[in-house]
């Protein structure tokens, strides 16, 4: 695992050199690990798409470390944007805005909008500053697979194909940022680390774009964030049973109430805290994916606050249409 290196200030200098030369560096953010390249280097960005096996129509988020950089990347910063940035950056909120010509088309998959965020992780911020460019970075997983919340998760999926993985420990929030489209009426394209309720306190009513409609954000595609084994959302009630011969792994919210012979069990938060549940979510799924089981049964969590992000990921993993 020589490509995984623990964070030091020296390492950030090396990492920034790699970015400046068009290389790819995986780094921690407060949400999940990202795989980053200079947002101004189309060839480096092309390599990100290759490494992730990601379709070219799925645009990337541009990460910045300085508020001043927004103006350069977008056409206009209106009052709503100013207020949101002031309140929630650095943090797990990605804003989709009309892009300026400085952003290469490959970053935005040809769209006339760009997604931007300032991550709340000192390692990420130091890397962006030291690199002296905005860093375009999707989550550091293979397209459609589980997102990484540790450096080891990154190594397991794409380690061989990238230049460096900065190990900054496990990520604090554990689910990806909330993607908010502000090109028109505020619309959540992907529920994530910043709860809807927090955004509504500032903006008033915010729309949520249902993911089974024609995707506005390719992250709304079904079959995203999926483990390699099938997943089914299922309640812990009397209807729950283990079919003959099936090895079932159970992803529980607070506790196991039904004493069934599960082949593996993960508990997201013994106290029922949605923050803790989000932080553990992908790690638990990674462990279940590596357990010798045929299927994951996942218990639904309350659909409020960060619970929305968890349920969104579970439904996408299940691949069923919602509504
Ligand atoms: O927390 C996060 O957001 C992580 C960390 C690394 O920052 N990044 C992340 O990137 O989750 P990615 O590429 O896995 O997801 C970005 C999402 C995708 O659903 C993408 O379709 C959407 O943002 N997106 C990016 N640019 C967009 C745009 N211009 N318009 C609409 N959706 C956009
Ligand atoms: Mg992703």
mmCIF file of C-alpha atoms and ligand atoms in Angstrom:
data_model
loop_
_atom_site.group_PDB
_atom_site.id
_atom_site.type_symbol
_atom_site.label_atom_id
_atom_site.label_comp_id
_atom_site.label_asym_id
_atom_site.label_seq_id
_atom_site.Cartn_x
_atom_site.Cartn_y
_atom_site.Cartn_z
ATOM 1 C CA UNK A 1 0.000 0.000 0.000
ATOM 2 C CA UNK A 2 2.909 2.317 -0.717
ATOM 3 C CA UNK A 3 0.652 4.810 -2.454
ATOM 4 C CA UNK A 4 -1.257 5.411 0.756
ATOM 5 C CA UNK A 5 0.661 7.965 2.787
ATOM 6 C CA UNK A 6 -0.282 9.511 6.096
ATOM 7 C CA UNK A 7 -0.875 13.259 6.026
ATOM 8 C CA UNK A 8 2.077 15.541 6.701
ATOM 9 C CA UNK A 9 2.740 19.092 5.514
ATOM 10 C CA UNK A 10 5.589 17.718 3.412
ATOM 11 C CA UNK A 11 3.270 15.226 1.772
ATOM 12 C CA UNK A 12 0.889 18.038 0.782
ATOM 13 C CA UNK A 13 3.785 19.764 -1.008
ATOM 14 C CA UNK A 14 4.459 16.572 -2.993
ATOM 15 C CA UNK A 15 0.756 16.092 -3.661
ATOM 16 C CA UNK A 16 0.447 19.654 -4.963
ATOM 17 C CA UNK A 17 3.368 19.028 -7.329
ATOM 18 C CA UNK A 18 1.552 15.973 -8.662
ATOM 19 C CA UNK A 19 -1.614 18.023 -9.231
ATOM 20 C CA UNK A 20 0.342 20.799 -10.960
ATOM 21 C CA UNK A 21 1.907 18.251 -13.301
ATOM 22 C CA UNK A 22 -1.474 16.802 -14.246
ATOM 23 C CA UNK A 23 -1.515 13.812 -11.889
ATOM 24 C CA UNK A 24 -4.288 12.353 -9.758
ATOM 25 C CA UNK A 25 -4.350 12.551 -5.970
ATOM 26 C CA UNK A 26 -6.951 11.027 -3.663
ATOM 27 C CA UNK A 27 -7.643 13.077 -0.567
ATOM 28 C CA UNK A 28 -10.040 13.144 2.376
ATOM 29 C CA UNK A 29 -12.883 15.610 2.640
ATOM 30 C CA UNK A 30 -15.385 15.810 5.500
ATOM 31 C CA UNK A 31 -17.877 13.767 3.430
ATOM 32 C CA UNK A 32 -16.037 11.027 1.495
ATOM 33 C CA UNK A 33 -12.615 10.689 -0.152
ATOM 34 C CA UNK A 34 -12.267 12.404 -3.535
ATOM 35 C CA UNK A 35 -10.000 11.673 -6.483
ATOM 36 C CA UNK A 36 -8.715 15.042 -7.607
ATOM 37 C CA UNK A 37 -6.991 16.727 -10.522
ATOM 38 C CA UNK A 38 -6.467 20.315 -11.591
ATOM 39 C CA UNK A 39 -9.849 21.630 -12.780
ATOM 40 C CA UNK A 40 -7.972 23.512 -15.503
ATOM 41 C CA UNK A 41 -6.225 20.461 -16.969
ATOM 42 C CA UNK A 42 -8.594 18.619 -19.364
ATOM 43 C CA UNK A 43 -6.215 15.685 -19.874
ATOM 44 C CA UNK A 44 -5.928 15.060 -16.153
ATOM 45 C CA UNK A 45 -9.714 15.256 -15.885
ATOM 46 C CA UNK A 46 -10.027 12.731 -18.719
ATOM 47 C CA UNK A 47 -7.881 10.349 -16.658
ATOM 48 C CA UNK A 48 -10.268 10.690 -13.712
ATOM 49 C CA UNK A 49 -13.147 9.536 -15.925
ATOM 50 C CA UNK A 50 -11.040 6.576 -17.103
ATOM 51 C CA UNK A 51 -9.900 5.523 -13.647
ATOM 52 C CA UNK A 52 -13.440 5.692 -12.284
ATOM 53 C CA UNK A 53 -14.934 4.116 -15.419
ATOM 54 C CA UNK A 54 -17.363 6.974 -15.212
ATOM 55 C CA UNK A 55 -19.523 8.003 -18.183
ATOM 56 C CA UNK A 56 -18.390 11.271 -19.699
ATOM 57 C CA UNK A 57 -21.880 12.745 -19.299
ATOM 58 C CA UNK A 58 -21.558 12.807 -15.505
ATOM 59 C CA UNK A 59 -20.011 16.145 -14.430
ATOM 60 C CA UNK A 60 -17.529 16.687 -11.584
ATOM 61 C CA UNK A 61 -17.563 18.965 -8.548
ATOM 62 C CA UNK A 62 -14.943 21.717 -8.461
ATOM 63 C CA UNK A 63 -13.402 22.158 -5.002
ATOM 64 C CA UNK A 64 -12.089 25.522 -3.895
ATOM 65 C CA UNK A 65 -10.351 26.814 -0.773
ATOM 66 C CA UNK A 66 -10.925 30.526 -1.164
ATOM 67 C CA UNK A 67 -14.263 32.360 -1.424
ATOM 68 C CA UNK A 68 -12.792 34.654 -4.077
ATOM 69 C CA UNK A 69 -12.468 31.752 -6.524
ATOM 70 C CA UNK A 70 -16.224 31.374 -6.987
ATOM 71 C CA UNK A 71 -16.460 34.563 -9.037
ATOM 72 C CA UNK A 72 -13.923 33.279 -11.521
ATOM 73 C CA UNK A 73 -15.803 30.029 -12.120
ATOM 74 C CA UNK A 74 -19.368 31.276 -12.474
ATOM 75 C CA UNK A 75 -21.260 33.971 -14.329
ATOM 76 C CA UNK A 76 -23.022 35.560 -11.409
ATOM 77 C CA UNK A 77 -23.109 35.351 -7.638
ATOM 78 C CA UNK A 78 -26.581 36.385 -6.498
ATOM 79 C CA UNK A 79 -27.762 37.167 -2.972
ATOM 80 C CA UNK A 80 -28.920 33.585 -2.293
ATOM 81 C CA UNK A 81 -25.514 32.235 -3.245
ATOM 82 C CA UNK A 82 -23.771 34.775 -1.044
ATOM 83 C CA UNK A 83 -25.931 33.881 1.945
ATOM 84 C CA UNK A 84 -25.501 30.126 1.492
ATOM 85 C CA UNK A 85 -21.757 30.375 1.042
ATOM 86 C CA UNK A 86 -21.392 32.518 4.118
ATOM 87 C CA UNK A 87 -23.462 30.169 6.237
ATOM 88 C CA UNK A 88 -22.435 26.726 4.989
ATOM 89 C CA UNK A 89 -18.924 26.894 3.520
ATOM 90 C CA UNK A 90 -16.616 25.279 4.182
ATOM 91 C CA UNK A 91 -19.043 22.352 4.396
ATOM 92 C CA UNK A 92 -21.020 19.600 2.675
ATOM 93 C CA UNK A 93 -22.999 21.841 0.315
ATOM 94 C CA UNK A 94 -22.339 21.820 -3.439
ATOM 95 C CA UNK A 95 -23.858 24.660 -5.455
ATOM 96 C CA UNK A 96 -24.763 24.285 -9.131
ATOM 97 C CA UNK A 97 -24.437 27.636 -10.900
ATOM 98 C CA UNK A 98 -24.129 28.957 -14.462
ATOM 99 C CA UNK A 99 -20.502 28.411 -15.418
ATOM 100 C CA UNK A 100 -17.999 30.865 -16.843
ATOM 101 C CA UNK A 101 -15.741 30.105 -19.812
ATOM 102 C CA UNK A 102 -12.762 29.382 -17.556
ATOM 103 C CA UNK A 103 -14.201 25.977 -16.617
ATOM 104 C CA UNK A 104 -13.266 23.325 -19.199
ATOM 105 C CA UNK A 105 -16.238 21.520 -20.770
ATOM 106 C CA UNK A 106 -14.958 18.112 -19.728
ATOM 107 C CA UNK A 107 -15.357 19.069 -16.059
ATOM 108 C CA UNK A 108 -19.038 19.924 -16.509
ATOM 109 C CA UNK A 109 -19.737 17.225 -19.113
ATOM 110 C CA UNK A 110 -20.680 19.925 -21.578
ATOM 111 C CA UNK A 111 -23.359 21.457 -19.338
ATOM 112 C CA UNK A 112 -23.555 25.227 -19.012
ATOM 113 C CA UNK A 113 -23.494 24.881 -15.238
ATOM 114 C CA UNK A 114 -20.745 24.029 -12.789
ATOM 115 C CA UNK A 115 -20.931 22.397 -9.347
ATOM 116 C CA UNK A 116 -18.709 24.014 -6.701
ATOM 117 C CA UNK A 117 -17.966 23.416 -3.056
ATOM 118 C CA UNK A 118 -15.481 24.333 -0.332
ATOM 119 C CA UNK A 119 -14.790 21.204 1.710
ATOM 120 C CA UNK A 120 -14.546 21.429 5.517
ATOM 121 C CA UNK A 121 -11.411 19.354 5.867
ATOM 122 C CA UNK A 122 -8.066 21.015 6.636
ATOM 123 C CA UNK A 123 -6.115 18.493 4.519
ATOM 124 C CA UNK A 124 -8.334 19.104 1.489
ATOM 125 C CA UNK A 125 -8.094 22.876 1.937
ATOM 126 C CA UNK A 126 -4.312 22.769 2.318
ATOM 127 C CA UNK A 127 -3.993 20.638 -0.815
ATOM 128 C CA UNK A 128 -6.135 23.008 -2.887
ATOM 129 C CA UNK A 129 -4.231 26.073 -1.644
ATOM 130 C CA UNK A 130 -0.849 24.491 -2.206
ATOM 131 C CA UNK A 131 -1.856 23.341 -5.716
ATOM 132 C CA UNK A 132 -2.885 26.915 -6.601
ATOM 133 C CA UNK A 133 -5.789 25.662 -8.741
ATOM 134 C CA UNK A 134 -9.341 24.554 -8.046
ATOM 135 C CA UNK A 135 -9.455 20.762 -7.798
ATOM 136 C CA UNK A 136 -12.109 18.821 -9.688
ATOM 137 C CA UNK A 137 -12.887 15.698 -7.708
ATOM 138 C CA UNK A 138 -15.568 13.053 -7.774
ATOM 139 C CA UNK A 139 -15.796 10.484 -5.008
ATOM 140 C CA UNK A 140 -12.774 8.149 -5.223
ATOM 141 C CA UNK A 141 -14.684 4.982 -6.093
ATOM 142 C CA UNK A 142 -15.373 3.119 -9.314
ATOM 143 C CA UNK A 143 -18.556 4.428 -10.927
ATOM 144 C CA UNK A 144 -21.635 2.862 -9.391
ATOM 145 C CA UNK A 145 -19.763 1.289 -6.465
ATOM 146 C CA UNK A 146 -19.670 2.212 -2.775
ATOM 147 C CA UNK A 147 -18.105 5.553 -1.891
ATOM 148 C CA UNK A 148 -14.873 5.506 0.148
ATOM 149 C CA UNK A 149 -14.721 6.868 3.675
ATOM 150 C CA UNK A 150 -11.165 5.651 4.376
ATOM 151 C CA UNK A 151 -7.896 5.698 2.434
ATOM 152 C CA UNK A 152 -8.015 1.876 2.400
ATOM 153 C CA UNK A 153 -11.387 1.925 0.633
ATOM 154 C CA UNK A 154 -9.815 4.126 -2.052
ATOM 155 C CA UNK A 155 -6.793 1.868 -2.378
ATOM 156 C CA UNK A 156 -8.947 -1.246 -2.776
ATOM 157 C CA UNK A 157 -10.933 0.196 -5.695
ATOM 158 C CA UNK A 158 -8.605 2.467 -7.666
ATOM 159 C CA UNK A 159 -5.243 2.418 -5.838
ATOM 160 C CA UNK A 160 -3.257 0.994 -8.724
ATOM 161 C CA UNK A 161 -4.390 3.610 -11.207
ATOM 162 C CA UNK A 162 -3.675 6.847 -9.353
ATOM 163 C CA UNK A 163 -0.553 8.653 -8.186
ATOM 164 C CA UNK A 164 -1.107 9.163 -4.458
ATOM 165 C CA UNK A 165 -3.642 8.617 -1.683
ATOM 166 C CA UNK A 166 -3.419 11.010 1.257
ATOM 167 C CA UNK A 167 -4.536 9.185 4.368
ATOM 168 C CA UNK A 168 -6.377 11.560 6.680
ATOM 169 C CA UNK A 169 -8.287 8.927 8.644
ATOM 170 C CA UNK A 170 -11.963 8.193 8.303
ATOM 171 C CA UNK A 171 -14.203 10.949 7.058
ATOM 172 C CA UNK A 172 -16.354 12.747 9.608
ATOM 173 C CA UNK A 173 -19.716 13.031 7.832
ATOM 174 C CA UNK A 174 -19.600 9.872 5.741
ATOM 175 C CA UNK A 175 -22.160 10.694 3.027
ATOM 176 C CA UNK A 176 -21.511 12.923 0.017
ATOM 177 C CA UNK A 177 -22.365 16.610 -0.080
ATOM 178 C CA UNK A 178 -25.864 17.907 -0.730
ATOM 179 C CA UNK A 179 -26.084 19.127 -4.347
ATOM 180 C CA UNK A 180 -28.261 22.232 -4.667
ATOM 181 C CA UNK A 181 -29.153 23.689 -8.057
ATOM 182 C CA UNK A 182 -29.464 27.476 -7.916
ATOM 183 C CA UNK A 183 -29.744 28.207 -11.629
ATOM 184 C CA UNK A 184 -33.494 28.593 -11.117
ATOM 185 C CA UNK A 185 -35.658 27.922 -8.061
ATOM 186 C CA UNK A 186 -33.484 26.197 -5.449
ATOM 187 C CA UNK A 187 -33.701 22.446 -6.068
ATOM 188 C CA UNK A 188 -31.890 19.636 -4.288
ATOM 189 C CA UNK A 189 -30.440 17.312 -6.900
ATOM 190 C CA UNK A 190 -28.822 14.982 -4.367
ATOM 191 C CA UNK A 191 -29.630 14.855 -0.645
ATOM 192 C CA UNK A 192 -26.403 14.675 1.338
ATOM 193 C CA UNK A 193 -24.334 15.828 4.276
ATOM 194 C CA UNK A 194 -26.162 19.133 4.753
ATOM 195 C CA UNK A 195 -29.782 18.405 5.719
ATOM 196 C CA UNK A 196 -32.644 19.949 3.726
ATOM 197 C CA UNK A 197 -34.015 21.452 6.953
ATOM 198 C CA UNK A 198 -30.840 23.538 7.401
ATOM 199 C CA UNK A 199 -31.080 24.905 3.858
ATOM 200 C CA UNK A 200 -34.778 25.682 4.260
ATOM 201 C CA UNK A 201 -34.056 27.743 7.385
ATOM 202 C CA UNK A 202 -32.135 30.081 5.102
ATOM 203 C CA UNK A 203 -33.958 29.883 1.763
ATOM 204 C CA UNK A 204 -37.506 28.894 2.710
ATOM 205 C CA UNK A 205 -39.130 26.025 0.836
ATOM 206 C CA UNK A 206 -36.693 24.108 -1.339
ATOM 207 C CA UNK A 207 -37.688 21.622 -4.034
ATOM 208 C CA UNK A 208 -36.334 18.114 -4.138
ATOM 209 C CA UNK A 209 -35.803 16.654 -7.561
ATOM 210 C CA UNK A 210 -37.107 13.064 -7.562
ATOM 211 C CA UNK A 211 -34.450 10.688 -8.801
ATOM 212 C CA UNK A 212 -36.720 8.546 -10.913
ATOM 213 C CA UNK A 213 -37.544 11.432 -13.232
ATOM 214 C CA UNK A 214 -35.232 12.245 -16.113
ATOM 215 C CA UNK A 215 -31.938 12.954 -14.337
ATOM 216 C CA UNK A 216 -30.876 16.574 -14.107
ATOM 217 C CA UNK A 217 -27.929 15.468 -12.090
ATOM 218 C CA UNK A 218 -26.440 12.189 -13.233
ATOM 219 C CA UNK A 219 -25.950 11.365 -9.549
ATOM 220 C CA UNK A 220 -29.676 10.820 -9.567
ATOM 221 C CA UNK A 221 -29.244 7.775 -11.741
ATOM 222 C CA UNK A 222 -30.515 4.622 -10.137
ATOM 223 C CA UNK A 223 -27.990 1.904 -9.375
ATOM 224 C CA UNK A 224 -25.528 4.291 -7.895
ATOM 225 C CA UNK A 225 -23.510 3.854 -4.714
ATOM 226 C CA UNK A 226 -24.310 0.177 -4.900
ATOM 227 C CA UNK A 227 -22.542 -2.681 -3.156
ATOM 228 C CA UNK A 228 -21.510 -5.625 -5.336
ATOM 229 C CA UNK A 229 -24.130 -7.831 -3.741
ATOM 230 C CA UNK A 230 -27.884 -7.218 -3.945
ATOM 231 C CA UNK A 231 -29.502 -5.025 -1.324
ATOM 232 C CA UNK A 232 -33.106 -4.996 -0.210
ATOM 233 C CA UNK A 233 -34.720 -2.436 2.084
ATOM 234 C CA UNK A 234 -36.723 -4.317 4.675
ATOM 235 C CA UNK A 235 -38.296 -3.512 8.053
ATOM 236 C CA UNK A 236 -37.518 -5.381 11.261
ATOM 237 C CA UNK A 237 -41.018 -6.689 11.877
ATOM 238 C CA UNK A 238 -42.747 -10.026 11.980
ATOM 239 C CA UNK A 239 -42.534 -10.305 8.214
ATOM 240 C CA UNK A 240 -38.746 -10.489 8.354
ATOM 241 C CA UNK A 241 -37.367 -13.985 7.828
ATOM 242 C CA UNK A 242 -34.338 -15.619 6.252
ATOM 243 C CA UNK A 243 -35.186 -17.651 3.160
ATOM 244 C CA UNK A 244 -33.866 -21.221 3.158
ATOM 245 C CA UNK A 245 -30.201 -21.457 2.216
ATOM 246 C CA UNK A 246 -29.676 -17.698 1.821
ATOM 247 C CA UNK A 247 -26.803 -16.020 3.653
ATOM 248 C CA UNK A 248 -28.222 -12.680 4.731
ATOM 249 C CA UNK A 249 -26.262 -9.715 6.073
ATOM 250 C CA UNK A 250 -28.355 -7.220 8.059
ATOM 251 C CA UNK A 251 -27.770 -3.477 8.157
ATOM 252 C CA UNK A 252 -29.630 -2.283 11.243
ATOM 253 C CA UNK A 253 -30.274 1.302 12.304
ATOM 254 C CA UNK A 254 -30.143 1.001 16.139
ATOM 255 C CA UNK A 255 -30.264 -2.626 17.167
ATOM 256 C CA UNK A 256 -31.236 -6.149 16.238
ATOM 257 C CA UNK A 257 -34.714 -6.891 17.542
ATOM 258 C CA UNK A 258 -35.418 -10.112 15.676
ATOM 259 C CA UNK A 259 -33.206 -12.961 16.722
ATOM 260 C CA UNK A 260 -32.558 -14.495 13.303
ATOM 261 C CA UNK A 261 -29.435 -16.312 12.110
ATOM 262 C CA UNK A 262 -27.944 -13.483 10.063
ATOM 263 C CA UNK A 263 -24.577 -14.275 8.477
ATOM 264 C CA UNK A 264 -23.314 -10.764 9.294
ATOM 265 C CA UNK A 265 -24.711 -7.761 11.138
ATOM 266 C CA UNK A 266 -23.849 -4.057 11.082
ATOM 267 C CA UNK A 267 -25.416 -1.494 13.397
ATOM 268 C CA UNK A 268 -25.337 2.107 12.215
ATOM 269 C CA UNK A 269 -25.950 3.875 15.522
ATOM 270 C CA UNK A 270 -26.863 2.167 18.817
ATOM 271 C CA UNK A 271 -28.298 5.463 20.093
ATOM 272 C CA UNK A 272 -30.292 6.118 16.930
ATOM 273 C CA UNK A 273 -28.281 9.218 16.050
ATOM 274 C CA UNK A 274 -28.528 9.948 12.308
ATOM 275 C CA UNK A 275 -25.178 11.747 12.323
ATOM 276 C CA UNK A 276 -23.447 8.691 13.693
ATOM 277 C CA UNK A 277 -25.418 6.488 11.293
ATOM 278 C CA UNK A 278 -24.237 8.547 8.284
ATOM 279 C CA UNK A 279 -20.641 8.472 9.454
ATOM 280 C CA UNK A 280 -20.776 4.665 9.673
ATOM 281 C CA UNK A 281 -22.947 4.066 6.618
ATOM 282 C CA UNK A 282 -20.439 3.356 3.828
ATOM 283 C CA UNK A 283 -17.959 1.575 6.139
ATOM 284 C CA UNK A 284 -20.713 -0.784 7.243
ATOM 285 C CA UNK A 285 -21.677 -1.472 3.636
ATOM 286 C CA UNK A 286 -18.031 -2.044 2.676
ATOM 287 C CA UNK A 287 -17.750 -4.642 5.464
ATOM 288 C CA UNK A 288 -20.969 -6.364 4.416
ATOM 289 C CA UNK A 289 -19.753 -6.358 0.821
ATOM 290 C CA UNK A 290 -16.606 -8.182 1.969
ATOM 291 C CA UNK A 291 -18.509 -10.650 4.151
ATOM 292 C CA UNK A 292 -19.451 -13.971 2.646
ATOM 293 C CA UNK A 293 -23.149 -13.236 2.109
ATOM 294 C CA UNK A 294 -25.678 -13.462 -0.728
ATOM 295 C CA UNK A 295 -27.773 -10.394 0.021
ATOM 296 C CA UNK A 296 -27.918 -7.355 2.309
ATOM 297 C CA UNK A 297 -31.167 -6.549 4.059
ATOM 298 C CA UNK A 298 -31.117 -2.899 5.076
ATOM 299 C CA UNK A 299 -33.469 -1.465 7.638
ATOM 300 C CA UNK A 300 -34.962 1.921 6.689
ATOM 301 C CA UNK A 301 -33.946 4.916 8.835
ATOM 302 C CA UNK A 302 -36.133 7.937 9.679
ATOM 303 C CA UNK A 303 -36.385 10.108 6.584
ATOM 304 C CA UNK A 304 -35.371 13.423 8.134
ATOM 305 C CA UNK A 305 -32.108 15.333 8.482
ATOM 306 C CA UNK A 306 -29.223 13.135 7.362
ATOM 307 C CA UNK A 307 -31.661 10.221 7.167
ATOM 308 C CA UNK A 308 -32.707 11.530 3.750
ATOM 309 C CA UNK A 309 -29.186 11.054 2.408
ATOM 310 C CA UNK A 310 -29.028 7.519 3.819
ATOM 311 C CA UNK A 311 -32.423 6.529 2.373
ATOM 312 C CA UNK A 312 -31.445 8.017 -1.003
ATOM 313 C CA UNK A 313 -28.291 5.848 -1.083
ATOM 314 C CA UNK A 314 -30.215 2.756 0.070
ATOM 315 C CA UNK A 315 -32.880 3.197 -2.606
ATOM 316 C CA UNK A 316 -30.259 3.670 -5.284
ATOM 317 C CA UNK A 317 -28.426 0.577 -4.059
ATOM 318 C CA UNK A 318 -31.675 -1.348 -4.168
ATOM 319 C CA UNK A 319 -32.260 -0.044 -7.673
ATOM 320 C CA UNK A 320 -35.968 0.222 -7.136
ATOM 321 C CA UNK A 321 -38.025 3.126 -8.272
ATOM 322 C CA UNK A 322 -39.165 5.338 -5.464
ATOM 323 C CA UNK A 323 -42.617 7.046 -5.338
HETATM 324 O O1 LIG B 1 -19.119 15.104 -0.987
HETATM 325 C C1 LIG B 1 -18.946 15.155 -2.196
HETATM 326 O O2 LIG B 1 -19.664 15.825 -2.942
HETATM 327 C C2 LIG B 1 -17.768 14.332 -2.779
HETATM 328 C C3 LIG B 1 -16.468 14.928 -2.256
HETATM 329 C C4 LIG B 1 -15.263 14.285 -2.856
HETATM 330 O O3 LIG B 1 -16.461 16.306 -2.461
HETATM 331 N N1 LIG B 1 -17.813 14.365 -4.189
HETATM 332 C C5 LIG B 1 -18.737 13.695 -4.911
HETATM 333 O O4 LIG B 1 -18.555 13.777 -6.284
HETATM 334 O O5 LIG B 1 -19.627 13.052 -4.407
HETATM 335 P P1 LIG B 1 -19.312 12.838 -7.308
HETATM 336 O O6 LIG B 1 -18.735 13.149 -8.619
HETATM 337 O O7 LIG B 1 -19.239 11.448 -6.859
HETATM 338 O O8 LIG B 1 -20.788 13.370 -7.277
HETATM 339 C C6 LIG B 1 -21.051 14.653 -7.812
HETATM 340 C C7 LIG B 1 -22.515 14.804 -8.063
HETATM 341 C C8 LIG B 1 -22.967 13.882 -9.154
HETATM 342 O O9 LIG B 1 -24.259 13.427 -8.816
HETATM 343 C C9 LIG B 1 -23.014 14.813 -10.357
HETATM 344 O O10 LIG B 1 -23.922 14.366 -11.322
HETATM 345 C C10 LIG B 1 -23.461 16.112 -9.715
HETATM 346 O O11 LIG B 1 -22.778 16.131 -8.489
HETATM 347 N N2 LIG B 1 -23.054 17.276 -10.518
HETATM 348 C C11 LIG B 1 -21.810 17.720 -10.757
HETATM 349 N N3 LIG B 1 -21.835 18.792 -11.564
HETATM 350 C C12 LIG B 1 -23.135 19.049 -11.842
HETATM 351 C C13 LIG B 1 -23.809 20.014 -12.633
HETATM 352 N N4 LIG B 1 -23.155 20.955 -13.299
HETATM 353 N N5 LIG B 1 -25.151 19.961 -12.684
HETATM 354 C C14 LIG B 1 -25.846 19.022 -12.003
HETATM 355 N N6 LIG B 1 -25.260 18.064 -11.243
HETATM 356 C C15 LIG B 1 -23.925 18.075 -11.159
HETATM 357 MG MG1 LIG B 2 -19.809 9.575 -6.403
#
